[in-house]
Amino acid sequence: MADKVKVALNGYGTIGKRVADAVALQDDMALVGIAKTKPDYEAFVAAGKGYDIYAVDPVKAESKFKAAGIPMAGSSKDMIKKADIVVDAAPSGIGAENKKIYDKMGKPAIFQGGEKHEMTGTSFNAAANYDEAIGKDFVRVVSCNTSALCRLVYAIDTAFGIKNALVTLVRRGGDPDDIKRGPINAIVPDPITLPSHHGPDVQTVLPHIRISTAALKVPTTLMHTHSVHFSVDGTPTRDQVLNALKKWRRLWLIPGWFNIKSTGDIMEMGRVLGRPKGDMMENCIYEDSVSADGDSIELFQAVHQESDVIPENIDCIRAMMGMEKDKKKSMDRTDRSLGIGDFKPWKVAPPSKAGKVSVELPM
Ligand code: NAD
């Protein structure tokens, strides 16, 4: 078997820690390590998993790591040097700064949705434009909302052809650990100008789609919800729409009898399934909401902002490194390793060593 591709994680917060765990689960990738600005509970857990921890600024951090008893493997530049590719999951805007380092060190890198499309010129969603990332040095995986929209838009466009898409996004105020974000008690048009940036962001991946979006921020940390309306070519039946959606593992149709009434129920489902971190990486489409009338298709979908981009990062690594030319094969490999589209309870053995995390999927 070919050597594993060595992946470094620069930025280990909400997204970075999930990408690191997902990389460690791939049998064609090895996690070089993760970079942290300081020791904290995330570094403590990463050390427990056997990940090598590098410091973003070793001069500032060395004594802190020493005091915390967390071994520091070197600087983030040492980590990047050892890697074949870097996944940058630093806060929005910092990726643009970090790109100068990757450029200088000649390392390919993936950036997240908080960075601008123009920075890489290629924005990515596995189903929609995998081929565009093949062999590229710099690619941006689009944001959580845009990733979910691209998956859905691509499935409907492939099946029926989209004439026009109108989407209202109800966005979570912050992630569970984002104590400085809000609102606490209000509904905020965000942005107040229309349309929102999400439509143009979808067009960075699928330029031919006519789409207009509006977004509101609400006081919750539990997922986003999209109210979606498509005008399509022809007049598909509801069954035809459901069948088109069922073809994609990353689109989960929530059966009505599950009695899932809200994002609260969906997140609880992730927890009781025993999904790692309780994550739900699929678009969660309420099957009862799916309706078809003439050339119109309507539905509600919920999007777990902390995790839906994780499989997209894994596929993006395979595309950029030329490890797999066939998007379906890469997506299948990623989905199976992460349990996507699998709604049987998970059993995850405690990881022993970075890159050698053992996972047992129920048959
Ligand atoms: P986060 O704040 O949770 O994590 C970022 C981490 O990077 C922090 O641990 C921070 O200490 C560290 N960091 C700071 N400066 C750094 C540097 N110079 N080098 C390396 N690491 C540094 O952020 P996040 O929510 O994980 O977001 C990361 C990116 O992912 C952003 O572009 C964001 O827009 C995007 N994104 C976030 C979400 C979400 O809902 N959280 C969803 C999809 C995409």
mmCIF file with all atom_site columns, N, CA and C in Angstrom, residues 27-90:
data_model
loop_
_atom_site.group_PDB
_atom_site.id
_atom_site.type_symbol
_atom_site.label_atom_id
_atom_site.label_alt_id
_atom_site.label_comp_id
_atom_site.label_asym_id
_atom_site.label_entity_id
_atom_site.label_seq_id
_atom_site.pdbx_PDB_ins_code
_atom_site.Cartn_x
_atom_site.Cartn_y
_atom_site.Cartn_z
_atom_site.occupancy
_atom_site.B_iso_or_equiv
_atom_site.pdbx_formal_charge
_atom_site.auth_seq_id
_atom_site.auth_comp_id
_atom_site.auth_asym_id
_atom_site.auth_atom_id
_atom_site.pdbx_PDB_model_num
ATOM 1   N N  . ASP A 1 27 ? -7.505 5.355  6.831  1.00 0.00 ? 27 ASP A N  1
ATOM 2   C CA . ASP A 1 27 ? -6.375 4.429  6.715  1.00 0.00 ? 27 ASP A CA 1
ATOM 3   C C  . ASP A 1 27 ? -5.395 4.851  5.622  1.00 0.00 ? 27 ASP A C  1
ATOM 4   N N  . ASP A 1 28 ? -5.703 5.940  4.892  1.00 0.00 ? 28 ASP A N  1
ATOM 5   C CA . ASP A 1 28 ? -4.735 6.437  3.901  1.00 0.00 ? 28 ASP A CA 1
ATOM 6   C C  . ASP A 1 28 ? -4.114 7.770  4.334  1.00 0.00 ? 28 ASP A C  1
ATOM 7   N N  . MET A 1 29 ? -4.329 8.150  5.593  1.00 0.00 ? 29 MET A N  1
ATOM 8   C CA . MET A 1 29 ? -3.758 9.417  6.102  1.00 0.00 ? 29 MET A CA 1
ATOM 9   C C  . MET A 1 29 ? -3.136 9.193  7.480  1.00 0.00 ? 29 MET A C  1
ATOM 10  N N  . ALA A 1 30 ? -2.146 10.021 7.807  1.00 0.00 ? 30 ALA A N  1
ATOM 11  C CA . ALA A 1 30 ? -1.565 9.989  9.155  1.00 0.00 ? 30 ALA A CA 1
ATOM 12  C C  . ALA A 1 30 ? -1.554 11.412 9.691  1.00 0.00 ? 30 ALA A C  1
ATOM 13  N N  . LEU A 1 31 ? -1.921 11.551 10.949 1.00 0.00 ? 31 LEU A N  1
ATOM 14  C CA . LEU A 1 31 ? -1.937 12.880 11.561 1.00 0.00 ? 31 LEU A CA 1
ATOM 15  C C  . LEU A 1 31 ? -0.544 13.190 12.110 1.00 0.00 ? 31 LEU A C  1
ATOM 16  N N  . VAL A 1 32 ? 0.093  14.226 11.553 1.00 0.00 ? 32 VAL A N  1
ATOM 17  C CA . VAL A 1 32 ? 1.425  14.620 12.037 1.00 0.00 ? 32 VAL A CA 1
ATOM 18  C C  . VAL A 1 32 ? 1.295  15.210 13.439 1.00 0.00 ? 32 VAL A C  1
ATOM 19  N N  . GLY A 1 33 ? 0.287  16.032 13.629 1.00 0.00 ? 33 GLY A N  1
ATOM 20  C CA . GLY A 1 33 ? 0.079  16.653 14.924 1.00 0.00 ? 33 GLY A CA 1
ATOM 21  C C  . GLY A 1 33 ? -0.869 17.827 14.797 1.00 0.00 ? 33 GLY A C  1
ATOM 22  N N  . ILE A 1 34 ? -1.031 18.506 15.912 1.00 0.00 ? 34 ILE A N  1
ATOM 23  C CA . ILE A 1 34 ? -1.938 19.659 15.950 1.00 0.00 ? 34 ILE A CA 1
ATOM 24  C C  . ILE A 1 34 ? -1.184 20.847 16.533 1.00 0.00 ? 34 ILE A C  1
ATOM 25  N N  . ALA A 1 35 ? -1.579 22.055 16.138 1.00 0.00 ? 35 ALA A N  1
ATOM 26  C CA . ALA A 1 35 ? -0.919 23.242 16.708 1.00 0.00 ? 35 ALA A CA 1
ATOM 27  C C  . ALA A 1 35 ? -1.894 23.982 17.607 1.00 0.00 ? 35 ALA A C  1
ATOM 28  N N  . LYS A 1 36 ? -1.397 24.322 18.799 1.00 0.00 ? 36 LYS A N  1
ATOM 29  C CA . LYS A 1 36 ? -2.202 25.052 19.789 1.00 0.00 ? 36 LYS A CA 1
ATOM 30  C C  . LYS A 1 36 ? -1.477 26.337 20.161 1.00 0.00 ? 36 LYS A C  1
ATOM 31  N N  . THR A 1 37 ? -2.273 27.359 20.497 1.00 0.00 ? 37 THR A N  1
ATOM 32  C CA . THR A 1 37 ? -1.641 28.596 20.964 1.00 0.00 ? 37 THR A CA 1
ATOM 33  C C  . THR A 1 37 ? -1.228 28.473 22.434 1.00 0.00 ? 37 THR A C  1
ATOM 34  N N  . LYS A 1 38 ? -1.992 27.660 23.195 1.00 0.00 ? 38 LYS A N  1
ATOM 35  C CA . LYS A 1 38 ? -1.683 27.515 24.634 1.00 0.00 ? 38 LYS A CA 1
ATOM 36  C C  . LYS A 1 38 ? -2.215 26.173 25.141 1.00 0.00 ? 38 LYS A C  1
ATOM 37  N N  . PRO A 1 39 ? -1.717 25.700 26.284 1.00 0.00 ? 39 PRO A N  1
ATOM 38  C CA . PRO A 1 39 ? -2.280 24.469 26.837 1.00 0.00 ? 39 PRO A CA 1
ATOM 39  C C  . PRO A 1 39 ? -3.632 24.767 27.484 1.00 0.00 ? 39 PRO A C  1
ATOM 40  N N  . ASP A 1 40 ? -4.605 23.900 27.264 1.00 0.00 ? 40 ASP A N  1
ATOM 41  C CA . ASP A 1 40 ? -5.923 24.032 27.883 1.00 0.00 ? 40 ASP A CA 1
ATOM 42  C C  . ASP A 1 40 ? -6.593 22.664 27.837 1.00 0.00 ? 40 ASP A C  1
ATOM 43  N N  . TYR A 1 41 ? -7.893 22.596 28.098 1.00 0.00 ? 41 TYR A N  1
ATOM 44  C CA . TYR A 1 41 ? -8.528 21.276 28.133 1.00 0.00 ? 41 TYR A CA 1
ATOM 45  C C  . TYR A 1 41 ? -8.469 20.571 26.783 1.00 0.00 ? 41 TYR A C  1
ATOM 46  N N  . GLU A 1 42 ? -8.477 21.362 25.704 1.00 0.00 ? 42 GLU A N  1
ATOM 47  C CA . GLU A 1 42 ? -8.398 20.734 24.375 1.00 0.00 ? 42 GLU A CA 1
ATOM 48  C C  . GLU A 1 42 ? -7.028 20.093 24.167 1.00 0.00 ? 42 GLU A C  1
ATOM 49  N N  . ALA A 1 43 ? -5.989 20.790 24.632 1.00 0.00 ? 43 ALA A N  1
ATOM 50  C CA . ALA A 1 43 ? -4.632 20.228 24.533 1.00 0.00 ? 43 ALA A CA 1
ATOM 51  C C  . ALA A 1 43 ? -4.521 18.993 25.426 1.00 0.00 ? 43 ALA A C  1
ATOM 52  N N  . PHE A 1 44 ? -5.138 19.062 26.607 1.00 0.00 ? 44 PHE A N  1
ATOM 53  C CA . PHE A 1 44 ? -5.128 17.927 27.540 1.00 0.00 ? 44 PHE A CA 1
ATOM 54  C C  . PHE A 1 44 ? -5.742 16.686 26.881 1.00 0.00 ? 44 PHE A C  1
ATOM 55  N N  . VAL A 1 45 ? -6.902 16.877 26.224 1.00 0.00 ? 45 VAL A N  1
ATOM 56  C CA . VAL A 1 45 ? -7.578 15.747 25.570 1.00 0.00 ? 45 VAL A CA 1
ATOM 57  C C  . VAL A 1 45 ? -6.751 15.261 24.372 1.00 0.00 ? 45 VAL A C  1
ATOM 58  N N  . ALA A 1 46 ? -6.209 16.199 23.594 1.00 0.00 ? 46 ALA A N  1
ATOM 59  C CA . ALA A 1 46 ? -5.403 15.816 22.424 1.00 0.00 ? 46 ALA A CA 1
ATOM 60  C C  . ALA A 1 46 ? -4.186 14.999 22.862 1.00 0.00 ? 46 ALA A C  1
ATOM 61  N N  . ALA A 1 47 ? -3.557 15.426 23.952 1.00 0.00 ? 47 ALA A N  1
ATOM 62  C CA . ALA A 1 47 ? -2.392 14.680 24.458 1.00 0.00 ? 47 ALA A CA 1
ATOM 63  C C  . ALA A 1 47 ? -2.831 13.277 24.869 1.00 0.00 ? 47 ALA A C  1
ATOM 64  N N  . GLY A 1 48 ? -4.002 13.180 25.479 1.00 0.00 ? 48 GLY A N  1
ATOM 65  C CA . GLY A 1 48 ? -4.535 11.876 25.897 1.00 0.00 ? 48 GLY A CA 1
ATOM 66  C C  . GLY A 1 48 ? -4.792 10.960 24.709 1.00 0.00 ? 48 GLY A C  1
ATOM 67  N N  . LYS A 1 49 ? -5.092 11.552 23.566 1.00 0.00 ? 49 LYS A N  1
ATOM 68  C CA . LYS A 1 49 ? -5.333 10.748 22.361 1.00 0.00 ? 49 LYS A CA 1
ATOM 69  C C  . LYS A 1 49 ? -4.037 10.336 21.688 1.00 0.00 ? 49 LYS A C  1
ATOM 70  N N  . GLY A 1 50 ? -2.932 10.877 22.188 1.00 0.00 ? 50 GLY A N  1
ATOM 71  C CA . GLY A 1 50 ? -1.633 10.533 21.606 1.00 0.00 ? 50 GLY A CA 1
ATOM 72  C C  . GLY A 1 50 ? -1.223 11.443 20.470 1.00 0.00 ? 50 GLY A C  1
ATOM 73  N N  . TYR A 1 51 ? -1.937 12.566 20.283 1.00 0.00 ? 51 TYR A N  1
ATOM 74  C CA . TYR A 1 51 ? -1.561 13.488 19.213 1.00 0.00 ? 51 TYR A CA 1
ATOM 75  C C  . TYR A 1 51 ? -0.326 14.287 19.636 1.00 0.00 ? 51 TYR A C  1
ATOM 76  N N  . ASP A 1 52 ? 0.588  14.508 18.695 1.00 0.00 ? 52 ASP A N  1
ATOM 77  C CA . ASP A 1 52 ? 1.719  15.385 18.974 1.00 0.00 ? 52 ASP A CA 1
ATOM 78  C C  . ASP A 1 52 ? 1.222  16.830 18.936 1.00 0.00 ? 52 ASP A C  1
ATOM 79  N N  . ILE A 1 53 ? 1.615  17.591 19.968 1.00 0.00 ? 53 ILE A N  1
ATOM 80  C CA . ILE A 1 53 ? 1.121  18.963 20.068 1.00 0.00 ? 53 ILE A CA 1
ATOM 81  C C  . ILE A 1 53 ? 2.271  19.948 19.841 1.00 0.00 ? 53 ILE A C  1
ATOM 82  N N  . TYR A 1 54 ? 2.057  20.822 18.881 1.00 0.00 ? 54 TYR A N  1
ATOM 83  C CA . TYR A 1 54 ? 3.057  21.838 18.529 1.00 0.00 ? 54 TYR A CA 1
ATOM 84  C C  . TYR A 1 54 ? 2.516  23.195 18.960 1.00 0.00 ? 54 TYR A C  1
ATOM 85  N N  . ALA A 1 55 ? 3.445  24.126 19.226 1.00 0.00 ? 55 ALA A N  1
ATOM 86  C CA . ALA A 1 55 ? 3.002  25.440 19.693 1.00 0.00 ? 55 ALA A CA 1
ATOM 87  C C  . ALA A 1 55 ? 3.059  26.446 18.547 1.00 0.00 ? 55 ALA A C  1
ATOM 88  N N  . VAL A 1 56 ? 1.989  27.253 18.433 1.00 0.00 ? 56 VAL A N  1
ATOM 89  C CA . VAL A 1 56 ? 1.957  28.286 17.389 1.00 0.00 ? 56 VAL A CA 1
ATOM 90  C C  . VAL A 1 56 ? 3.087  29.282 17.643 1.00 0.00 ? 56 VAL A C  1
ATOM 91  N N  . ASP A 1 57 ? 3.241  29.679 18.907 1.00 0.00 ? 57 ASP A N  1
ATOM 92  C CA . ASP A 1 57 ? 4.342  30.572 19.276 1.00 0.00 ? 57 ASP A CA 1
ATOM 93  C C  . ASP A 1 57 ? 5.108  29.921 20.431 1.00 0.00 ? 57 ASP A C  1
ATOM 94  N N  . PRO A 1 58 ? 6.133  29.110 20.105 1.00 0.00 ? 58 PRO A N  1
ATOM 95  C CA . PRO A 1 58 ? 6.798  28.314 21.149 1.00 0.00 ? 58 PRO A CA 1
ATOM 96  C C  . PRO A 1 58 ? 7.483  29.154 22.217 1.00 0.00 ? 58 PRO A C  1
ATOM 97  N N  . VAL A 1 59 ? 7.971  30.342 21.843 1.00 0.00 ? 59 VAL A N  1
ATOM 98  C CA . VAL A 1 59 ? 8.668  31.172 22.840 1.00 0.00 ? 59 VAL A CA 1
ATOM 99  C C  . VAL A 1 59 ? 7.690  31.568 23.944 1.00 0.00 ? 59 VAL A C  1
ATOM 100 N N  . LYS A 1 60 ? 6.495  31.985 23.528 1.00 0.00 ? 60 LYS A N  1
ATOM 101 C CA . LYS A 1 60 ? 5.473  32.394 24.503 1.00 0.00 ? 60 LYS A CA 1
ATOM 102 C C  . LYS A 1 60 ? 4.921  31.199 25.280 1.00 0.00 ? 60 LYS A C  1
ATOM 103 N N  . ALA A 1 61 ? 4.789  30.047 24.575 1.00 0.00 ? 61 ALA A N  1
ATOM 104 C CA . ALA A 1 61 ? 4.006  28.954 25.144 1.00 0.00 ? 61 ALA A CA 1
ATOM 105 C C  . ALA A 1 61 ? 4.820  27.937 25.942 1.00 0.00 ? 61 ALA A C  1
ATOM 106 N N  . GLU A 1 62 ? 6.151  27.890 25.719 1.00 0.00 ? 62 GLU A N  1
ATOM 107 C CA . GLU A 1 62 ? 6.929  26.776 26.268 1.00 0.00 ? 62 GLU A CA 1
ATOM 108 C C  . GLU A 1 62 ? 6.749  26.604 27.789 1.00 0.00 ? 62 GLU A C  1
ATOM 109 N N  . SER A 1 63 ? 6.872  27.732 28.526 1.00 0.00 ? 63 SER A N  1
ATOM 110 C CA . SER A 1 63 ? 6.781  27.601 29.984 1.00 0.00 ? 63 SER A CA 1
ATOM 111 C C  . SER A 1 63 ? 5.372  27.181 30.407 1.00 0.00 ? 63 SER A C  1
ATOM 112 N N  . LYS A 1 64 ? 4.364  27.637 29.655 1.00 0.00 ? 64 LYS A N  1
ATOM 113 C CA . LYS A 1 64 ? 2.973  27.265 29.991 1.00 0.00 ? 64 LYS A CA 1
ATOM 114 C C  . LYS A 1 64 ? 2.744  25.766 29.767 1.00 0.00 ? 64 LYS A C  1
ATOM 115 N N  . PHE A 1 65 ? 3.264  25.251 28.651 1.00 0.00 ? 65 PHE A N  1
ATOM 116 C CA . PHE A 1 65 ? 3.127  23.812 28.392 1.00 0.00 ? 65 PHE A CA 1
ATOM 117 C C  . PHE A 1 65 ? 3.857  23.011 29.478 1.00 0.00 ? 65 PHE A C  1
ATOM 118 N N  . LYS A 1 66 ? 5.040  23.510 29.844 1.00 0.00 ? 66 LYS A N  1
ATOM 119 C CA . LYS A 1 66 ? 5.838  22.821 30.864 1.00 0.00 ? 66 LYS A CA 1
ATOM 120 C C  . LYS A 1 66 ? 5.061  22.785 32.183 1.00 0.00 ? 66 LYS A C  1
ATOM 121 N N  . ALA A 1 67 ? 4.510  23.942 32.566 1.00 0.00 ? 67 ALA A N  1
ATOM 122 C CA . ALA A 1 67 ? 3.778  24.026 33.830 1.00 0.00 ? 67 ALA A CA 1
ATOM 123 C C  . ALA A 1 67 ? 2.553  23.112 33.826 1.00 0.00 ? 67 ALA A C  1
ATOM 124 N N  . ALA A 1 68 ? 1.925  22.974 32.652 1.00 0.00 ? 68 ALA A N  1
ATOM 125 C CA . ALA A 1 68 ? 0.725  22.138 32.562 1.00 0.00 ? 68 ALA A CA 1
ATOM 126 C C  . ALA A 1 68 ? 1.069  20.656 32.456 1.00 0.00 ? 68 ALA A C  1
ATOM 127 N N  . GLY A 1 69 ? 2.344  20.368 32.216 1.00 0.00 ? 69 GLY A N  1
ATOM 128 C CA . GLY A 1 69 ? 2.756  18.962 32.086 1.00 0.00 ? 69 GLY A CA 1
ATOM 129 C C  . GLY A 1 69 ? 2.358  18.356 30.751 1.00 0.00 ? 69 GLY A C  1
ATOM 130 N N  . ILE A 1 70 ? 2.146  19.228 29.747 1.00 0.00 ? 70 ILE A N  1
ATOM 131 C CA . ILE A 1 70 ? 1.777  18.727 28.414 1.00 0.00 ? 70 ILE A CA 1
ATOM 132 C C  . ILE A 1 70 ? 3.013  18.801 27.512 1.00 0.00 ? 70 ILE A C  1
ATOM 133 N N  . PRO A 1 71 ? 3.439  17.653 26.988 1.00 0.00 ? 71 PRO A N  1
ATOM 134 C CA . PRO A 1 71 ? 4.654  17.680 26.153 1.00 0.00 ? 71 PRO A CA 1
ATOM 135 C C  . PRO A 1 71 ? 4.452  18.483 24.879 1.00 0.00 ? 71 PRO A C  1
ATOM 136 N N  . MET A 1 72 ? 5.441  19.336 24.564 1.00 0.00 ? 72 MET A N  1
ATOM 137 C CA . MET A 1 72 ? 5.366  20.167 23.356 1.00 0.00 ? 72 MET A CA 1
ATOM 138 C C  . MET A 1 72 ? 6.350  19.583 22.338 1.00 0.00 ? 72 MET A C  1
ATOM 139 N N  . ALA A 1 73 ? 5.823  19.228 21.161 1.00 0.00 ? 73 ALA A N  1
ATOM 140 C CA . ALA A 1 73 ? 6.658  18.530 20.173 1.00 0.00 ? 73 ALA A CA 1
ATOM 141 C C  . ALA A 1 73 ? 7.527  19.481 19.357 1.00 0.00 ? 73 ALA A C  1
ATOM 142 N N  . GLY A 1 74 ? 7.284  20.778 19.487 1.00 0.00 ? 74 GLY A N  1
ATOM 143 C CA . GLY A 1 74 ? 8.045  21.763 18.715 1.00 0.00 ? 74 GLY A CA 1
ATOM 144 C C  . GLY A 1 74 ? 7.151  22.915 18.319 1.00 0.00 ? 74 GLY A C  1
ATOM 145 N N  . SER A 1 75 ? 7.581  23.638 17.287 1.00 0.00 ? 75 SER A N  1
ATOM 146 C CA . SER A 1 75 ? 6.790  24.786 16.836 1.00 0.00 ? 75 SER A CA 1
ATOM 147 C C  . SER A 1 75 ? 5.845  24.335 15.722 1.00 0.00 ? 75 SER A C  1
ATOM 148 N N  . SER A 1 76 ? 4.836  25.173 15.433 1.00 0.00 ? 76 SER A N  1
ATOM 149 C CA . SER A 1 76 ? 3.919  24.799 14.350 1.00 0.00 ? 76 SER A CA 1
ATOM 150 C C  . SER A 1 76 ? 4.678  24.712 13.023 1.00 0.00 ? 76 SER A C  1
ATOM 151 N N  . LYS A 1 77 ? 5.755  25.497 12.895 1.00 0.00 ? 77 LYS A N  1
ATOM 152 C CA . LYS A 1 77 ? 6.562  25.397 11.652 1.00 0.00 ? 77 LYS A CA 1
ATOM 153 C C  . LYS A 1 77 ? 7.239  24.028 11.564 1.00 0.00 ? 77 LYS A C  1
ATOM 154 N N  . ASP A 1 78 ? 7.695  23.489 12.721 1.00 0.00 ? 78 ASP A N  1
ATOM 155 C CA . ASP A 1 78 ? 8.273  22.129 12.713 1.00 0.00 ? 78 ASP A CA 1
ATOM 156 C C  . ASP A 1 78 ? 7.221  21.130 12.228 1.00 0.00 ? 78 ASP A C  1
ATOM 157 N N  . MET A 1 79 ? 5.991  21.335 12.702 1.00 0.00 ? 79 MET A N  1
ATOM 158 C CA . MET A 1 79 ? 4.894  20.432 12.319 1.00 0.00 ? 79 MET A CA 1
ATOM 159 C C  . MET A 1 79 ? 4.619  20.526 10.811 1.00 0.00 ? 79 MET A C  1
ATOM 160 N N  . ILE A 1 80 ? 4.573  21.769 10.327 1.00 0.00 ? 80 ILE A N  1
ATOM 161 C CA . ILE A 1 80 ? 4.245  21.984 8.902  1.00 0.00 ? 80 ILE A CA 1
ATOM 162 C C  . ILE A 1 80 ? 5.334  21.361 8.018  1.00 0.00 ? 80 ILE A C  1
ATOM 163 N N  . LYS A 1 81 ? 6.587  21.501 8.485  1.00 0.00 ? 81 LYS A N  1
ATOM 164 C CA . LYS A 1 81 ? 7.712  20.927 7.722  1.00 0.00 ? 81 LYS A CA 1
ATOM 165 C C  . LYS A 1 81 ? 7.528  19.424 7.503  1.00 0.00 ? 81 LYS A C  1
ATOM 166 N N  . LYS A 1 82 ? 7.012  18.735 8.521  1.00 0.00 ? 82 LYS A N  1
ATOM 167 C CA . LYS A 1 82 ? 6.874  17.266 8.436  1.00 0.00 ? 82 LYS A CA 1
ATOM 168 C C  . LYS A 1 82 ? 5.675  16.833 7.594  1.00 0.00 ? 82 LYS A C  1
ATOM 169 N N  . ALA A 1 83 ? 4.779  17.783 7.282  1.00 0.00 ? 83 ALA A N  1
ATOM 170 C CA . ALA A 1 83 ? 3.498  17.401 6.666  1.00 0.00 ? 83 ALA A CA 1
ATOM 171 C C  . ALA A 1 83 ? 3.546  17.437 5.142  1.00 0.00 ? 83 ALA A C  1
ATOM 172 N N  . ASP A 1 84 ? 2.671  16.629 4.526  1.00 0.00 ? 84 ASP A N  1
ATOM 173 C CA . ASP A 1 84 ? 2.460  16.728 3.074  1.00 0.00 ? 84 ASP A CA 1
ATOM 174 C C  . ASP A 1 84 ? 1.426  17.804 2.777  1.00 0.00 ? 84 ASP A C  1
ATOM 175 N N  . ILE A 1 85 ? 0.517  18.026 3.707  1.00 0.00 ? 85 ILE A N  1
ATOM 176 C CA . ILE A 1 85 ? -0.555 19.019 3.520  1.00 0.00 ? 85 ILE A CA 1
ATOM 177 C C  . ILE A 1 85 ? -0.991 19.531 4.893  1.00 0.00 ? 85 ILE A C  1
ATOM 178 N N  . VAL A 1 86 ? -1.385 20.807 4.939  1.00 0.00 ? 86 VAL A N  1
ATOM 179 C CA . VAL A 1 86 ? -1.861 21.406 6.189  1.00 0.00 ? 86 VAL A CA 1
ATOM 180 C C  . VAL A 1 86 ? -3.355 21.673 6.070  1.00 0.00 ? 86 VAL A C  1
ATOM 181 N N  . VAL A 1 87 ? -4.094 21.330 7.120  1.00 0.00 ? 87 VAL A N  1
ATOM 182 C CA . VAL A 1 87 ? -5.477 21.807 7.210  1.00 0.00 ? 87 VAL A CA 1
ATOM 183 C C  . VAL A 1 87 ? -5.457 22.967 8.195  1.00 0.00 ? 87 VAL A C  1
ATOM 184 N N  . ASP A 1 88 ? -5.791 24.150 7.694  1.00 0.00 ? 88 ASP A N  1
ATOM 185 C CA . ASP A 1 88 ? -5.802 25.349 8.533  1.00 0.00 ? 88 ASP A CA 1
ATOM 186 C C  . ASP A 1 88 ? -7.212 25.553 9.058  1.00 0.00 ? 88 ASP A C  1
ATOM 187 N N  . ALA A 1 89 ? -7.352 25.500 10.375 1.00 0.00 ? 89 ALA A N  1
ATOM 188 C CA . ALA A 1 89 ? -8.667 25.735 10.984 1.00 0.00 ? 89 ALA A CA 1
ATOM 189 C C  . ALA A 1 89 ? -8.530 26.805 12.069 1.00 0.00 ? 89 ALA A C  1
ATOM 190 N N  . ALA A 1 90 ? -7.708 27.790 11.766 1.00 0.00 ? 90 ALA A N  1
ATOM 191 C CA . ALA A 1 90 ? -7.539 28.942 12.663 1.00 0.00 ? 90 ALA A CA 1
ATOM 192 C C  . ALA A 1 90 ? -8.762 29.855 12.507 1.00 0.00 ? 90 ALA A C  1
#
